[in-house]
């Protein structure tokens, strides 16, 4: 067991270093950060001095080594545009992203599961067909387009919901801010979480529907029916429960991507989270933020994969064979 | 009796103070972020404009950009080399400190200290002397009639506050940490800072003790950066915001048609132009080898006359542009109407090319930004198509501004043969344009550093030096006109147009739109 975990850990480490290398070398071609930091009239000498101070004149390998060593200590340096430690900036933006991700995950589950169950049980009803065609829209339309569409319908035309921002936020504890406690904060959550959650909802719905169709055909459901159990019990106690295993796995993995790829939704809704900060950083060639974001995302996925691997190992005895 | 009246009046006053009759909040958004608030850190219009609601300079500009007294009540040139500024008395900083000559001297030193991005506002050789508490002299090495032209954005800071908070050092672009002044302010202006979260939100409130009579009726201001064009416009249309800028050209119609909002448009001071590398002996990106076609004025003129500026104006810019023959906005130069564009004439263009030895044209790469100026890439595409008609094959290389400026500016070694640039003179004066864009430079950028094409004429250099120290306005204008005449005839650059400002505002808002794109709350009333 320990050996297995250790090997997986080593692999995770290799992945992280690879990502760091990619991040580092990619960002070297994004543009000259110096031009983004200074005004038009800054003299050539000042610019040169700045390059020197930022260490942009050092050999690439030296710059990379410095980057990795610092990243390991969760020190991603100072943002070029905000001139604050990147770690602090991320800490301040994390609550917004996590709340948005949480809300959209809840939304995706709360709507996706019932819709999937219904579509699985009544596969030929008009409503099921509607769900299916709707889900096709959800999968095929790009996120930013859905966001803009929702803004124009619910903000501009109906004027029900805000088109940008988090609304009023409340400070909870020393560094967490939440929009869950105010009316405007909750209202501000609606459109972005629909936008972000739509794809996941579709995915969950289709998954449940397929699993449901499968399970309904199995013998134990037939026997349950034969025993005269009420439909509700058969559908939810017996059928749904058995469809949930793959759903849970997928949802867990998808949560990672919700958090990591909230970028587009955050940009469309000017949601002040990590994704928005990342895109602002791209515009301004703020390399420390971009690098940190990429590393953080990689870390998130590596961690999730690691946990999943370990869980599978614990669950499935067949995996242990190759180790012996 | 008298006592009771007084009490009643006091109670009433208290009630009014507690619940302002019209607590107006102004909410606005801009496409970029307001990162930090040190007024000397970044020489950028938006930042200076936002901070300019909190801080004030010795002078300021009104809605027509005319210089008027601000923290200085009046000024005079006591000797050709000595300017005397009489400071306004009784002005207090937001923390209650008095504004005195000491603060001006301190601010002058800090302005020119290491790390300041605005050091050029005041020459290093200008001596600043406090004569008494409310008089400051500026001693110059030579006469300079436009000494104070950029001072509306040289904001005066409180010496005691800045020193007391350890913020004397300007947070420079390279600093790895910011000091107190980057996130806190203490100005004399009409608004105070309430909170500031870079990239998210900045809140201001009215300064009830401002020295000037207020024209605005705004009590609170909330600023949000919104980078996405569609979201910014939607937030205005839905009434969540009172003002957004810029409005993309293609959305102006929508803002106009929506009830409750309108688009404010007007000429901007920025001039968009194209430049040609006239310095190298062989172009970096062309099929002409062994010589540089752009050294020949006939080729430059052929390029100029091949451009159908009216087509660019109507098709690409949807009439939101004013074609120009000059590198300075007509608003900033009285004699601008003396200059006419060379007419669009592809026939003449072809003839000129043939005469210069390129009857079949040649090919060249054009560098262009795609996220810096209004429709920048589309303009370049149009120009490339027009040049194709006279036989010049243009390979267009459009890039985001980050990469673009990294290549074409001095720091990138002027790595271009044919480029686009926009320029707004910080001093709103012709000398800035001549000095930066038209004087000779070397490869390191000494001289006209932003004269990227390396145009060079000793006569223009001599004129530039003369203009700088000429005190007589009419003579000075004549000298400027002379410099512009030479560079116009020699086609130092290919001027295109003044792009337009486009602000989206709620109908409830009355606001002065300044041609320098500064949005100042003191010009805003909301009803």
Short mmCIF file of C-alpha atoms in Angstrom, two decimals, chain A residues 29-32 35-42 44-47 50 53-54 78-85 92-93 148 151-152 155-156 159 161-164 167-169 267-270 272 276 280 282-285, chain B residues 33 35-36 41-43 116-117 120 171-178 183 197-200 224-228 230-231 234-235 237-238 240-241 254 401-403 405-406 409-411 421-423 426 432 444-446 450:
data_model
loop_
_atom_site.label_atom_id
_atom_site.label_comp_id
_atom_site.label_asym_id
_atom_site.label_seq_id
_atom_site.Cartn_x
_atom_site.Cartn_y
_atom_site.Cartn_z
CA UNK A 29 6.50 33.96 -25.17
CA UNK A 30 3.41 35.78 -24.04
CA UNK A 31 4.98 39.20 -24.37
CA UNK A 32 7.15 41.66 -22.61
CA UNK A 35 5.74 47.27 -21.49
CA UNK A 36 2.60 46.49 -19.57
CA UNK A 37 3.94 47.90 -16.36
CA UNK A 38 5.25 51.25 -17.45
CA UNK A 39 3.80 54.17 -19.36
CA UNK A 40 4.63 55.15 -22.91
CA UNK A 41 7.10 57.81 -21.87
CA UNK A 42 9.24 55.67 -19.60
CA UNK A 44 14.72 53.06 -22.40
CA UNK A 45 17.19 53.06 -19.50
CA UNK A 46 14.39 52.72 -16.96
CA UNK A 47 12.94 49.83 -18.92
CA UNK A 50 13.37 47.08 -14.75
CA UNK A 53 15.45 43.92 -11.43
CA UNK A 54 12.77 41.44 -12.47
CA UNK A 78 4.57 39.38 -6.74
CA UNK A 79 1.97 40.23 -9.30
CA UNK A 80 3.34 42.66 -11.88
CA UNK A 81 0.09 44.57 -12.11
CA UNK A 82 -1.11 44.56 -8.50
CA UNK A 83 2.29 44.51 -6.82
CA UNK A 84 1.00 42.25 -4.10
CA UNK A 85 2.04 38.68 -3.34
CA UNK A 92 -8.70 36.72 -1.56
CA UNK A 93 -10.22 35.51 -4.83
CA UNK A 148 -24.48 36.64 -22.76
CA UNK A 151 -27.69 38.47 -19.42
CA UNK A 152 -29.73 39.86 -22.27
CA UNK A 155 -30.77 41.53 -16.97
CA UNK A 156 -31.38 43.77 -19.96
CA UNK A 159 -34.25 43.40 -15.45
CA UNK A 161 -31.12 39.75 -12.12
CA UNK A 162 -27.79 41.58 -12.09
CA UNK A 163 -25.47 41.14 -15.04
CA UNK A 164 -22.17 41.39 -13.25
CA UNK A 167 -23.62 41.87 -5.15
CA UNK A 168 -23.24 42.73 -1.47
CA UNK A 169 -20.76 40.48 0.23
CA UNK A 267 -15.16 36.87 -17.29
CA UNK A 268 -18.62 37.17 -18.77
CA UNK A 269 -20.15 38.05 -15.41
CA UNK A 270 -17.19 40.01 -14.08
CA UNK A 272 -14.24 38.52 -9.00
CA UNK A 276 -11.21 36.46 -13.83
CA UNK A 280 -6.85 39.92 -16.45
CA UNK A 282 -3.22 37.30 -19.50
CA UNK A 283 -4.22 40.71 -20.82
CA UNK A 284 -1.50 42.36 -18.80
CA UNK A 285 1.15 39.68 -19.22
CA UNK B 33 -8.53 47.85 -13.97
CA UNK B 35 -4.56 48.69 -9.87
CA UNK B 36 -2.99 51.01 -7.43
CA UNK B 41 3.33 55.17 -10.23
CA UNK B 42 1.74 54.92 -13.62
CA UNK B 43 1.49 57.44 -16.40
CA UNK B 116 8.18 57.68 -10.60
CA UNK B 117 6.57 57.14 -13.98
CA UNK B 120 8.85 64.14 -17.02
CA UNK B 171 5.99 52.29 -5.79
CA UNK B 172 7.74 51.70 -9.06
CA UNK B 173 6.79 49.25 -11.75
CA UNK B 174 9.44 46.84 -10.56
CA UNK B 175 8.70 46.96 -6.86
CA UNK B 176 7.84 43.64 -5.36
CA UNK B 177 5.70 45.24 -2.70
CA UNK B 178 3.59 48.34 -2.57
CA UNK B 183 -3.81 51.48 -1.45
CA UNK B 197 -9.85 46.22 -4.05
CA UNK B 198 -7.73 46.17 -7.21
CA UNK B 199 -9.41 44.46 -10.13
CA UNK B 200 -12.70 44.18 -8.24
CA UNK B 224 -16.03 48.24 -11.25
CA UNK B 225 -13.68 47.13 -13.99
CA UNK B 226 -15.57 45.12 -16.62
CA UNK B 227 -13.32 43.76 -19.33
CA UNK B 228 -15.97 41.99 -21.40
CA UNK B 230 -20.86 42.67 -23.99
CA UNK B 231 -21.20 42.60 -20.20
CA UNK B 234 -25.46 45.04 -20.89
CA UNK B 235 -24.88 46.42 -17.41
CA UNK B 237 -28.61 48.88 -20.73
CA UNK B 238 -30.09 47.10 -17.73
CA UNK B 240 -27.26 48.64 -13.13
CA UNK B 241 -24.61 51.16 -14.11
CA UNK B 254 -27.80 49.83 -29.36
CA UNK B 401 -0.61 44.77 -27.63
CA UNK B 402 1.56 42.91 -25.15
CA UNK B 403 3.52 41.20 -27.89
CA UNK B 405 4.70 46.78 -28.21
CA UNK B 406 7.36 44.40 -26.99
CA UNK B 409 9.13 49.89 -29.06
CA UNK B 410 12.74 50.79 -28.15
CA UNK B 411 12.90 47.84 -25.74
CA UNK B 421 0.79 53.71 -33.49
CA UNK B 422 -1.49 56.12 -31.65
CA UNK B 423 -0.25 59.18 -29.81
CA UNK B 426 0.59 64.38 -22.47
CA UNK B 432 5.49 66.78 -27.04
CA UNK B 444 19.07 52.84 -28.26
CA UNK B 445 16.18 55.26 -28.29
CA UNK B 446 18.07 58.46 -27.43
CA UNK B 450 8.88 56.88 -30.18
#
